XYZ file of C-alpha atoms in Angstrom:
619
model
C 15.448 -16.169 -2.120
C 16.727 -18.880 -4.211
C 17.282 -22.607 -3.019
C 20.909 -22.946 -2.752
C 23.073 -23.137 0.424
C 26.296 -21.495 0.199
C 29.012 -22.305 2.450
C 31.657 -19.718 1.649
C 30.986 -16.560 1.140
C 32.112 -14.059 -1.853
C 34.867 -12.903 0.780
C 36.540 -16.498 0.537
C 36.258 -16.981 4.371
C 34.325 -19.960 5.285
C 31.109 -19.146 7.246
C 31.131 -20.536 10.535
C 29.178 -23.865 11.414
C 27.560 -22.664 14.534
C 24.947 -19.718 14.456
C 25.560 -17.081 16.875
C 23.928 -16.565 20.260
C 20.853 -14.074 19.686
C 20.984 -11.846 22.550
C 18.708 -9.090 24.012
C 20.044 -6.157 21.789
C 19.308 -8.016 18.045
C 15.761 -8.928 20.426
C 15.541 -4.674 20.596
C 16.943 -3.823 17.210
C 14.568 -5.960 15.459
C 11.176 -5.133 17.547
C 12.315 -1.200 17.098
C 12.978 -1.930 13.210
C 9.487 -3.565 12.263
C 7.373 -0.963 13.380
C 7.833 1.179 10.423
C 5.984 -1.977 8.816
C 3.075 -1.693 11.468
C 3.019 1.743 10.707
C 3.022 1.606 6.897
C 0.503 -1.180 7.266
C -1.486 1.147 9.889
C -1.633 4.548 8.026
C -2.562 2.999 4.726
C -5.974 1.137 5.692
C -6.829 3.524 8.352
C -8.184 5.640 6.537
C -10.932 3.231 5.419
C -12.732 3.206 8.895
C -12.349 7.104 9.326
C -13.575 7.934 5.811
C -16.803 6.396 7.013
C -16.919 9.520 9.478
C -15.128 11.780 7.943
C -16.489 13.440 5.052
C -19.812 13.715 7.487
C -17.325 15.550 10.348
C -17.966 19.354 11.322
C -15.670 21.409 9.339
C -14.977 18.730 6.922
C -18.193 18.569 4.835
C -19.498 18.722 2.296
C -16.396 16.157 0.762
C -17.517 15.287 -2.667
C -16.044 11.677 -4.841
C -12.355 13.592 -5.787
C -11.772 15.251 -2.215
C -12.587 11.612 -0.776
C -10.091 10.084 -3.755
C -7.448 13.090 -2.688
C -7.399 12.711 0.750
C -7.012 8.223 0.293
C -4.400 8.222 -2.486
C -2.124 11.355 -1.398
C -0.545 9.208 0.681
C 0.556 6.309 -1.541
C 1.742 9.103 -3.747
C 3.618 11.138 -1.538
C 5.128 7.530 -0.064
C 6.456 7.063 -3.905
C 8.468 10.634 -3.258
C 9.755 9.628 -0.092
C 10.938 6.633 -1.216
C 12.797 8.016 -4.485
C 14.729 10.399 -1.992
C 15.244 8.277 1.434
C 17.813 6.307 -1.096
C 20.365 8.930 -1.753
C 19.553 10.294 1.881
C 20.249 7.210 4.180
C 23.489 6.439 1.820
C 24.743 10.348 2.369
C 23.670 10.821 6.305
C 23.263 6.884 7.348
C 19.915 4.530 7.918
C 19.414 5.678 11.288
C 18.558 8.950 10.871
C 16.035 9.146 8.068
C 14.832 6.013 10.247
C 14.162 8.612 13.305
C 13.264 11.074 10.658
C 10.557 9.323 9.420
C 8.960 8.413 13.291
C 8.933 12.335 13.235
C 7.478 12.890 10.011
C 4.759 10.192 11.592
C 4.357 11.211 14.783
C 3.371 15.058 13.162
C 1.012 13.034 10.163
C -0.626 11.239 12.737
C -1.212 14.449 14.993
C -2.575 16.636 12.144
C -4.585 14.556 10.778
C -6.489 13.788 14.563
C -6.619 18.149 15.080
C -7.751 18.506 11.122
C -10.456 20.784 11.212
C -10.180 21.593 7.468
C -10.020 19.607 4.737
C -6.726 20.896 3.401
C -5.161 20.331 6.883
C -6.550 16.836 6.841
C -4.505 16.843 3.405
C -1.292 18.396 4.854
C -1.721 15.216 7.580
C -2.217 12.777 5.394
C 1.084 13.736 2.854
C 3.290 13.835 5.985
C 1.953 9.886 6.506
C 2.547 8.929 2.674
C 6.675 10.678 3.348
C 6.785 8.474 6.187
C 5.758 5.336 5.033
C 7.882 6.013 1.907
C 11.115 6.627 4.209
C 10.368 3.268 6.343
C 9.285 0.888 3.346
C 12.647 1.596 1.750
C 14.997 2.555 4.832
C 13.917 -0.025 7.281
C 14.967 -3.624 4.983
C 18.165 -1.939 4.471
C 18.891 -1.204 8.025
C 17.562 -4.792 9.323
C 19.520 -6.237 6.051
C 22.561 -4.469 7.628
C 22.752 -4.601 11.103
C 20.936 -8.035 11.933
C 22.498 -11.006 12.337
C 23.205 -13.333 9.028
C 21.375 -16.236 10.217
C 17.982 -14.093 10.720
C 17.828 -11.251 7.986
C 15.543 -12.962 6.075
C 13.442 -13.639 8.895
C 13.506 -10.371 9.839
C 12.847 -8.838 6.991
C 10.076 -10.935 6.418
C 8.985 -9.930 9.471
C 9.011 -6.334 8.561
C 6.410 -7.674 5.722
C 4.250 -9.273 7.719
C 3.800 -6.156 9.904
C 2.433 -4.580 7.332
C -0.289 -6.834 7.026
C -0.508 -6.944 10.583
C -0.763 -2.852 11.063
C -3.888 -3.081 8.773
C -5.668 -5.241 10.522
C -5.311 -3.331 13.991
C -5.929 0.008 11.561
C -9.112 -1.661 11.168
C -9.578 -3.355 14.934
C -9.317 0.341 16.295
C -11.135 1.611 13.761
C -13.993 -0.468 15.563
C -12.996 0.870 19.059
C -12.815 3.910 18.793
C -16.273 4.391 16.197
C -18.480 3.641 19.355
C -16.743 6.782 20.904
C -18.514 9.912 19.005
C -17.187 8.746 16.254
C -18.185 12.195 14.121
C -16.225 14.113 16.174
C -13.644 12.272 18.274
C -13.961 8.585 17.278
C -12.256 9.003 14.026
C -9.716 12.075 15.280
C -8.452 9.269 17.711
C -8.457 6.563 14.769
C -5.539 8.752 13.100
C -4.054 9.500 16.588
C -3.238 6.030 17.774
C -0.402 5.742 15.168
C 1.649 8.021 17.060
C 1.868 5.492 19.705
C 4.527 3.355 18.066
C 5.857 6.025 16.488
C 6.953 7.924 19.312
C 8.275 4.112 20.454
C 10.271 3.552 17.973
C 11.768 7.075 17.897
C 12.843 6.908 21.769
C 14.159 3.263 20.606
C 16.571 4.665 17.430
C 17.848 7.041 19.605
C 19.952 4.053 21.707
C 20.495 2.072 18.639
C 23.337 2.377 16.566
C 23.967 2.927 12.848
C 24.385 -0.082 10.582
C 28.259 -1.762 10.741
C 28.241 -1.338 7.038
C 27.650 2.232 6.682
C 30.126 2.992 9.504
C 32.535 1.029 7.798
C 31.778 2.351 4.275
C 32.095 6.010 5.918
C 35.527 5.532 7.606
C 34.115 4.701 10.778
C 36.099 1.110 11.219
C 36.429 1.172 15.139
C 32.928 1.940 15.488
C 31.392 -0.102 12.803
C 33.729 -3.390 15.226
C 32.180 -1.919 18.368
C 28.681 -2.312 17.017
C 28.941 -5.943 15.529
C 30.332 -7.024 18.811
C 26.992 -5.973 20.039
C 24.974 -7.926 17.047
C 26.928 -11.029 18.016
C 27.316 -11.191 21.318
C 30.811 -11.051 21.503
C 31.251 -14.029 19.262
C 34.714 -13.123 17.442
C 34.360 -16.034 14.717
C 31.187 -14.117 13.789
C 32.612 -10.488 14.159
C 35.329 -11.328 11.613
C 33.044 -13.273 9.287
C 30.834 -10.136 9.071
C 34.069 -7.954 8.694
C 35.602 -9.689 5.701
C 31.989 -9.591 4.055
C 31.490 -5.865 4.545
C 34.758 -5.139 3.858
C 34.487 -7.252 0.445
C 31.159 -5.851 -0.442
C 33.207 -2.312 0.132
C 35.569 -3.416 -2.716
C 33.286 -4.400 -4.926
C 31.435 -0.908 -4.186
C 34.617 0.845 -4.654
C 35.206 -1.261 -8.174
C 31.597 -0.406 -9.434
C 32.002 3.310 -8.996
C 34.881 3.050 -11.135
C 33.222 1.567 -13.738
C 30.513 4.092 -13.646
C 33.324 6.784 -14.623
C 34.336 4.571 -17.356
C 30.518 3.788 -18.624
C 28.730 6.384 -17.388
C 25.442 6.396 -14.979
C 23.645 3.124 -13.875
C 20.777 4.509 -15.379
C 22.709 4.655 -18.913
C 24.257 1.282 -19.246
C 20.992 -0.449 -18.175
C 20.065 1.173 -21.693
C 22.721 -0.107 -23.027
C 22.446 -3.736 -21.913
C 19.311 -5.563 -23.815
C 18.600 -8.636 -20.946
C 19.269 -5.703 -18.563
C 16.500 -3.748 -20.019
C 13.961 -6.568 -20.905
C 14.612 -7.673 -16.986
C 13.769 -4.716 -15.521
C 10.840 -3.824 -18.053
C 9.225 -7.004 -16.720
C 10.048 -6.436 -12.891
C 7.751 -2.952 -13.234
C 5.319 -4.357 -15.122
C 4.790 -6.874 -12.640
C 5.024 -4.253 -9.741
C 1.936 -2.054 -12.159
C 0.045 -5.178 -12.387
C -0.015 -5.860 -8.667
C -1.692 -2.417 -8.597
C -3.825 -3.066 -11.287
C -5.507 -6.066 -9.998
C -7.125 -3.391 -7.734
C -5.773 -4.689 -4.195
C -5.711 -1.100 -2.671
C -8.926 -0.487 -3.624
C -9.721 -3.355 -1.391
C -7.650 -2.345 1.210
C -8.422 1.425 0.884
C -11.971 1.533 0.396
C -12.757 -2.279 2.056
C -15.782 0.045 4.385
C -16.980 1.751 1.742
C -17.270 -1.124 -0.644
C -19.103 -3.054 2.058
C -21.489 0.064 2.670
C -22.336 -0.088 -0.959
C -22.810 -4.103 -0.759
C -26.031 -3.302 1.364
C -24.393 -2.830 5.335
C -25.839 0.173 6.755
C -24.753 0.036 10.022
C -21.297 1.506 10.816
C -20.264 -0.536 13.366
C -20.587 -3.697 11.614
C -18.949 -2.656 8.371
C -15.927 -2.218 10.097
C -16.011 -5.456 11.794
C -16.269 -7.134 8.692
C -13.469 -5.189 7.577
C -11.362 -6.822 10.543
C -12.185 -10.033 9.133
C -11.412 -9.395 5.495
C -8.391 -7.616 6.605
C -7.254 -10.785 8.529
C -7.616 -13.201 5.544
C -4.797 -10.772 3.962
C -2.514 -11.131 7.034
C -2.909 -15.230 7.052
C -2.546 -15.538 3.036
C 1.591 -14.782 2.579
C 2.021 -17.778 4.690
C 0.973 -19.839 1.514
C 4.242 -18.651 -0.247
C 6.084 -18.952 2.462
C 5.339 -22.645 2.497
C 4.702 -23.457 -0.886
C 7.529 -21.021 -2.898
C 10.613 -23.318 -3.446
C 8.012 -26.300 -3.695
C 6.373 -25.617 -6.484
C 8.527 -22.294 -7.788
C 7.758 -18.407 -8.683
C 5.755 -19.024 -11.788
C 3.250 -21.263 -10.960
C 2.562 -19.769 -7.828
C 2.158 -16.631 -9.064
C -0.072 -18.067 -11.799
C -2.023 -19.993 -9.693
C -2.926 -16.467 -7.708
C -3.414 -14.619 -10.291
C -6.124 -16.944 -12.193
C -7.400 -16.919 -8.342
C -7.478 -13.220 -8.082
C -9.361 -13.230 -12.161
C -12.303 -15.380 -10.971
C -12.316 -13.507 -7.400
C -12.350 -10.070 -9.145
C -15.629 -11.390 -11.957
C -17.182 -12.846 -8.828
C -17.107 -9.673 -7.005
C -18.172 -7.795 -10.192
C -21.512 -10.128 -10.743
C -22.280 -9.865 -7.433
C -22.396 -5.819 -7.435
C -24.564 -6.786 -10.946
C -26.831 -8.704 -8.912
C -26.579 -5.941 -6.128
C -28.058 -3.575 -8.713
C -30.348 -5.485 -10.226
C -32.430 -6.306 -6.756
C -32.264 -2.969 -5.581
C -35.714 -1.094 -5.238
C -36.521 0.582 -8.627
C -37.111 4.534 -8.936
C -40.277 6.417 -9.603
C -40.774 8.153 -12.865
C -41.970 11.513 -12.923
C -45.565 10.960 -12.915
C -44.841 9.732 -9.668
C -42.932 12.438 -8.333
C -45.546 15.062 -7.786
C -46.709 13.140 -5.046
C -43.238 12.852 -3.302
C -43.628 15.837 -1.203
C -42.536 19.194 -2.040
C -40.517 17.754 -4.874
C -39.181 20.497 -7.160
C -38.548 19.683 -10.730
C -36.777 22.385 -11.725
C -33.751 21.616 -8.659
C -30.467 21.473 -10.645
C -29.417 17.652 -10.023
C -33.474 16.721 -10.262
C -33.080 15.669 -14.248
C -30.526 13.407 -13.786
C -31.508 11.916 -10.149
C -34.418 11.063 -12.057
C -32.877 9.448 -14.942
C -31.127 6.903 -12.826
C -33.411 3.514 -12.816
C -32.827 2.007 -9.198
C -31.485 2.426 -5.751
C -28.062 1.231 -6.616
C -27.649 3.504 -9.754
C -29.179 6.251 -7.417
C -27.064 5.555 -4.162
C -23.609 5.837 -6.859
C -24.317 9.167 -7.944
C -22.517 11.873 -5.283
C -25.309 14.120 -6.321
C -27.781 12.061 -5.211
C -29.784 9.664 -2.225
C -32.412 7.264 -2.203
C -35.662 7.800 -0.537
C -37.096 4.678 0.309
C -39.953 2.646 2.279
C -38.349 0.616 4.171
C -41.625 -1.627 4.338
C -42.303 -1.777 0.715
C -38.354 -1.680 -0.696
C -39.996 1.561 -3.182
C -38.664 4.828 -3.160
C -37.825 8.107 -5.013
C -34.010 9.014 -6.327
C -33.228 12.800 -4.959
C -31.202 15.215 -5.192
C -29.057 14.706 -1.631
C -28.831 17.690 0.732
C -24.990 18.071 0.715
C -24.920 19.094 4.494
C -26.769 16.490 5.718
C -26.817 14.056 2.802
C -27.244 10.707 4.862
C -29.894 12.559 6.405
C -31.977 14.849 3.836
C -32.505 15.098 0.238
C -32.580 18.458 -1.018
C -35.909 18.275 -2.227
C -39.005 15.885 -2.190
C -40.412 13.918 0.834
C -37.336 13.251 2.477
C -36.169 16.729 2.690
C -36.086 18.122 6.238
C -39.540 20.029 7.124
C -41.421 18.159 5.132
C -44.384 16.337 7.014
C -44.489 12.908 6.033
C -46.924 11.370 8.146
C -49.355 12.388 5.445
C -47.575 11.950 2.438
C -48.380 8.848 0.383
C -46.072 6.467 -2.350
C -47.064 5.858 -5.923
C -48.598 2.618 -4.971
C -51.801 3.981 -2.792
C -50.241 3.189 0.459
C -50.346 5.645 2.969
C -47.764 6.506 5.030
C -48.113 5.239 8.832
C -45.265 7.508 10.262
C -41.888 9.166 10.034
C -39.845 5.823 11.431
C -41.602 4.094 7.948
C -38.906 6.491 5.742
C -35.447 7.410 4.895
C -32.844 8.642 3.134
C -29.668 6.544 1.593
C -26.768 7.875 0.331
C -24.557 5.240 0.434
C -26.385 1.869 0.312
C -29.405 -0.028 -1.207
C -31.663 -2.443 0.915
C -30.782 -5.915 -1.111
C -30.879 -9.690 -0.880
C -27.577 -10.250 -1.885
C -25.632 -8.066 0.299
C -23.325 -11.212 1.632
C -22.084 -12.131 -1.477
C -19.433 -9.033 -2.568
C -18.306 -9.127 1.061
C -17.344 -13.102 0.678
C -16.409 -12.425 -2.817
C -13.863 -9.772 -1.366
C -12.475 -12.668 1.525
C -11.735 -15.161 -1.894
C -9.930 -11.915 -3.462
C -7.996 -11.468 -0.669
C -6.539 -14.630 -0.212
C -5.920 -15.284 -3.400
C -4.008 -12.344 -4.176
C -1.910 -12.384 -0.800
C -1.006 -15.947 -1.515
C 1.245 -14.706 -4.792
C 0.536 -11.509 -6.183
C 1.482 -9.704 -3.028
C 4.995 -10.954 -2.072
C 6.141 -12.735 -6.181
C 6.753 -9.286 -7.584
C 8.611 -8.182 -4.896
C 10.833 -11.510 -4.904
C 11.718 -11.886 -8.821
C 12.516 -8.333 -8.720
C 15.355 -9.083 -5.681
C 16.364 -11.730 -8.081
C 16.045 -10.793 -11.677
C 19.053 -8.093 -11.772
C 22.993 -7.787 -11.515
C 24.731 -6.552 -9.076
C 25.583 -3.753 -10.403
C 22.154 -2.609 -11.732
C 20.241 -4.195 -8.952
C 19.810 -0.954 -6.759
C 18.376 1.063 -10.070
C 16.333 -1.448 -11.598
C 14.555 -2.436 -8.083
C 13.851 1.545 -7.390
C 12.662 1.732 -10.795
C 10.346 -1.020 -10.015
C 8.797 0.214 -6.714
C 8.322 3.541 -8.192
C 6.174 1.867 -10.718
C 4.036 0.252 -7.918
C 3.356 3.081 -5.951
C 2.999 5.233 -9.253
C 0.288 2.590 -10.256
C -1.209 2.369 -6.579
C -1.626 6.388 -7.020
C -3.670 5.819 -9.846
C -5.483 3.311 -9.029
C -6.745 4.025 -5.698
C -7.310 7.970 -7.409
C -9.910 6.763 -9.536
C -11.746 4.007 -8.103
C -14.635 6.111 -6.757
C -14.808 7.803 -10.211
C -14.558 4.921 -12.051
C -17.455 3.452 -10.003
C -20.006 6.582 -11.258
C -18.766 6.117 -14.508
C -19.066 2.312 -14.936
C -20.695 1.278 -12.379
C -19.517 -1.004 -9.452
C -18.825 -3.917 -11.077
C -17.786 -2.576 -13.997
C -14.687 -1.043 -11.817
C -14.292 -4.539 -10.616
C -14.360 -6.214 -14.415
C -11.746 -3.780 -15.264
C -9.328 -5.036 -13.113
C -10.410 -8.584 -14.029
C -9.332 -7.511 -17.820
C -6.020 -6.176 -16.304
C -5.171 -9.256 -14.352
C -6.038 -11.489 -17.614
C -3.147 -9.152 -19.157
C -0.724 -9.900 -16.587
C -1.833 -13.676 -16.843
C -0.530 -13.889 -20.067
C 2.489 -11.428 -19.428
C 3.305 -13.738 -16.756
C 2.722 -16.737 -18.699
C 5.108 -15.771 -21.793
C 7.449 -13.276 -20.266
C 8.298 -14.589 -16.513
C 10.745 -17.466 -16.334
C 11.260 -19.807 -13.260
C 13.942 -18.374 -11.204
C 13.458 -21.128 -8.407
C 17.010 -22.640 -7.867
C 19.406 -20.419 -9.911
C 22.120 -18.690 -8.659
C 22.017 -14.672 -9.588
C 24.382 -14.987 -12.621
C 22.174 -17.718 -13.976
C 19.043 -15.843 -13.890
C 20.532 -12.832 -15.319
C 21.101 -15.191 -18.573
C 17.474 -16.257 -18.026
C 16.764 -13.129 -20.047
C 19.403 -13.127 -22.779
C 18.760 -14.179 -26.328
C 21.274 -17.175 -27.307
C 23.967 -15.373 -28.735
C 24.173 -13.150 -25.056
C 24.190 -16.277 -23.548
C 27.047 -17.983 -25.036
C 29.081 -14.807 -24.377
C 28.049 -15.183 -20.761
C 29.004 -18.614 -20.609
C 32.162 -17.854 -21.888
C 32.847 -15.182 -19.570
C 32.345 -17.409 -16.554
C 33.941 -20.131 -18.107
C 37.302 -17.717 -17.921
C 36.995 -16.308 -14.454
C 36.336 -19.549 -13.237
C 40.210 -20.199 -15.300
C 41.804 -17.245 -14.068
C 40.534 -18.576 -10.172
C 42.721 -21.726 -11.181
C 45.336 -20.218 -12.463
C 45.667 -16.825 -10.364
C 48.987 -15.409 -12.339
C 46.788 -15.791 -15.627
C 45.541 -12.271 -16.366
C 45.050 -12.606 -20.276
C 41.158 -12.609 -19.807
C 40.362 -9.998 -22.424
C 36.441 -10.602 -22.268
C 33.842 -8.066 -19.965
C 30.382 -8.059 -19.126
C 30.198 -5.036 -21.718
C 30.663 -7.735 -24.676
C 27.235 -8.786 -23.845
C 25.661 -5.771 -24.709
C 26.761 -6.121 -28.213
């Protein structure tokens, strides 16, 4: 990711001046490849669109705030265990199988979750998606890293990113389809269902396409690992040889680091051991938990329930709106993508994150303003003409403690009952069967005749149409505002904060710790996406909306300043010079003199007096 063109490669062999010819086969390789990222991108967000329907689906309800929270975050959690083991699995039995694994593992995720008629098999669906997605986000860059042609990895790679972002905005644009289709009882079975589709594509695809050259080669399998770069270059044999010397170097240097690990013991134990090691990859994981902590995936996984409680009460157009919020996430990375080696890492990632601060307030004063315009709640002396209101009904004390609609309509105990002509109503106690339907009690409670039932301010009810029940939302003049609020968030935070972390963490490590230090990393992002998208709906009846919202905005002021003191510019160094980015002085001049000698002993090949070693530098 760094600015610098090489022309010969750590093998010594001069890369050749003319790219290869890109024929059908890389064309097939990479379309089958990116899919995982469609699906990742799919089976995260959604989930957003069919938890509208869901918790309101025969056999499924009554879902209260932590089933809802269970069935969203189990599958960024289980995705952080199949990540941790897809590592030691694709290196022992080879990237294409735990690629075809994980189409399985989606293909049965995607097909239990659409036949759930429990919640715990809804649960047992949705872990089977969070394995897959945690096999394909760390399988799939390997395998396009390793069998695509040098000229377009990075393309392709980045192409595996931008299907993510591209999955969660057809998650959502199906989401739409299929609600208008009965949506409480097939529309959101078939919502989960679709994914299969290009699962079950790219499974019949990995079953024609061949293992990486490099595994093959690092496995024994020379002949065969030549037979398959023929096919990534089209025959071109100034290509096939380039790309044999390089694997065949990187095997050396493989070879030469598990030595070393005999002599110094695990990865795991000399990263301890090495101070700029340690700071480097204490500030790559803090940067992956702050991504988390600026709340994006409660965004992303709750985007149609946030814009329910913004004032939308119609389905239909809530996730509509989420196609169009989920769309200024796909068409923010391409600010980065411009703009990165420009105007560098740390002032781009700055400039989102003061974005994604201000975004995150805004969004937070406009749930204030939300709440404060929402109809008010009737005190007690009011209640005795609500119906048959019951004051002695368990949740009645503190339904009628809350002070508005938007307090009311936060509570998962309770609904409000509002005129719809006069914006007054009564906070109840919901009717957890039916509880966009009924309250439990009072004049919205099923049987109960309203026609004749009056509100506290003398005006008599005209007729049933007049009334109803809320559960979810408030009727409000500022309903626009969160949902415009949440399009600023959005493209702030995808124009740095999505794809920065990810790229100083490809950069800030040695070779030889790279591997560790970058799993350590991701498994503090989805660790930190677990959490976060595991509380949000608690945190929102404990602090209120935009108190949630403010409390990311305190987070992202934290990594601000983290950022701001702790992340140097990495634009335009080579690897070995950002790795001294993070020494003190003294480790530096070590380093320097360490070069200083191999770049001697490359002059003078018979000299082999060089007594210093990157262990020196841990002293």
């Amino acid at each position: 990711m760094v600015a610098i063109e090489f022309k010969v490669s750590e093998s010594g062999r001069a890369r050749p001046e003319k790219n290869p010819r890109l024929g059908f086969f890389v064309y097939l390789l990479g379309s089958a490849a990116i899919i995982g990222g469609f699906l990742f991108g799919y089976d995260t967000s959604v989930v957003s669109a069919a938890m509208l329907y869901v918790p309101e689906a025969p056999g499924l309800k009554p879902m209260g705030t932590v089933w809802k929270e269970v069935i969203v975050s189990i599958t960024p959690g289980m995705a952080a265990v199949g990540a941790w083991f897809s590592g030691a699995g694709s290196d022992r039995y080879g990237r294409k199988p735990i690629i075809i694994g994980s189409t399985i593992i989606f293909i049965a995720g995607a097909v239990i979750c659409a036949v759930a008629w429990t919640k715990i098999v809804m649960l047992i669906g949705r872990i089977f998606l969070g394995v897959g997605i945690g096999f394909a986000s760390m399988v799939v860059p390997v395998y396009l890293g390793e069998a695509s042609p040098t000229h377009v990895r990075g393309t392709l790679v980045s192409a595996f990113a931008m299907m993510i972002s591209f999955g969660q905005v057809v998650a959502n644009i199906m989401g739409g389809v299929f609600s208008y289709w009965e949506p409480y009882t097939i529309g959101w079975r078939l919502m989960f269902a679709f994914a299969g589709i290009p699962a079950l594509i790219q499974f019949i695809c990995f079953i024609f396409l061949p293992e990486t050259p490099r595994w093959l080669y690092e496995n024994g399998q020379t002949e065969r690992a030549k037979e398959v770069l023929e096919k990534i270059y089209s025959g071109d044999t100034e290509w096939i040889e380039y790309e044999l010397a390089e694997i065949e170097t990187y095997a050396e240097e493989r070879k030469k680091q598990m030595e070393e690990e005999k002599k110094s013991g695990p990865v795991i134990w000399r990263i301890l051991k090495t101070p700029h090691v340690l700071k480097a990859c204490f500030i790559g994981s803090m940067l992956q938990a702050f991504q988390q902590l600026a709340g994006i995936n409660t965004i992303l996984y709750y985007t149609a329930d946030i814009i329910r409680s913004a004032g939308i009460e119609n389905y239909h157009t809530i996730i509509w709106i989420s196609v169009i919020l989920s769309i200024c996430n796909l068409i923010g990375p391409f600010i980065p993508m411009t703009l990165i080696e420009k105007f560098g890492r740390r002032k781009l990632f700055l400039f989102s994150c003061a974005g994604v601060v201000v975004s995150l307030i805004l969004i937070g004063v406009s749930f204030l303003l939300v709440g404060n315009d929402s109809a008010p709640n009737f005190q007690l002396a009011s209640y005795s003409l609500a119906g048959s209101y019951d004051p002695k009904h368990p949740e009645a004390a503190s339904c009628l403690s809350l002070s508005n609609c938007d307090s009311c309509v936060t509570s998962e105990h309770c609904g409000f009952c509002e005129d719809s002509e006069t914006r007054t109503g009564f906070c109840l106690p919901v009717n957890h069967n039916d509880p966009t339907l009924w309250s439990s009690t009072g004049l919205c409670s099923s049987g109960v005749d309203k026609s004749n039932s009056s509100f506290p301010n003398g005006k008599q009810r005209l007729g049933y149409n007049l009334l109803h029940m809320a559960k979810h939302h408030c009727t409000t003049s500022y309903t626009i505002l969160p949902i415009v609020m949440m399009g600023v968030y959005l493209l702030t935070f995808s124009s740095g904060f999505t794809s920065l972390p990810w790229v100083l963490n490809s950069e800030f490590y040695p070779m030889w710790a790279r591997s560790t230090c970058v799993s350590i990393s991701t498994l503090s992002n989805w660790v930190f996406n677990l959490l976060v998208s595991l509380t949000y709906l608690s945190l929102t009846h404990a602090i209120t909306k935009y108190g949630a919202f403010w409390l990311y905005a305190i987070f992202t002021i934290i990594a601000f300043i983290f950022i701001y003191f702790l992340v140097p510019e990495t634009t335009g160094y080579s690897i070995d010079e950002v790795e001294m980015l993070f020494m003190n002085k003294r480790q530096r001049n070590i380093a320097m003199q360490i070069r200083q000698a191999k770049l001697d002993d490359k002059e003078k090949p018979n000299n082999s007096s060089n007594t210093l070693s990157t262990e020196t530098i841990t002293m």
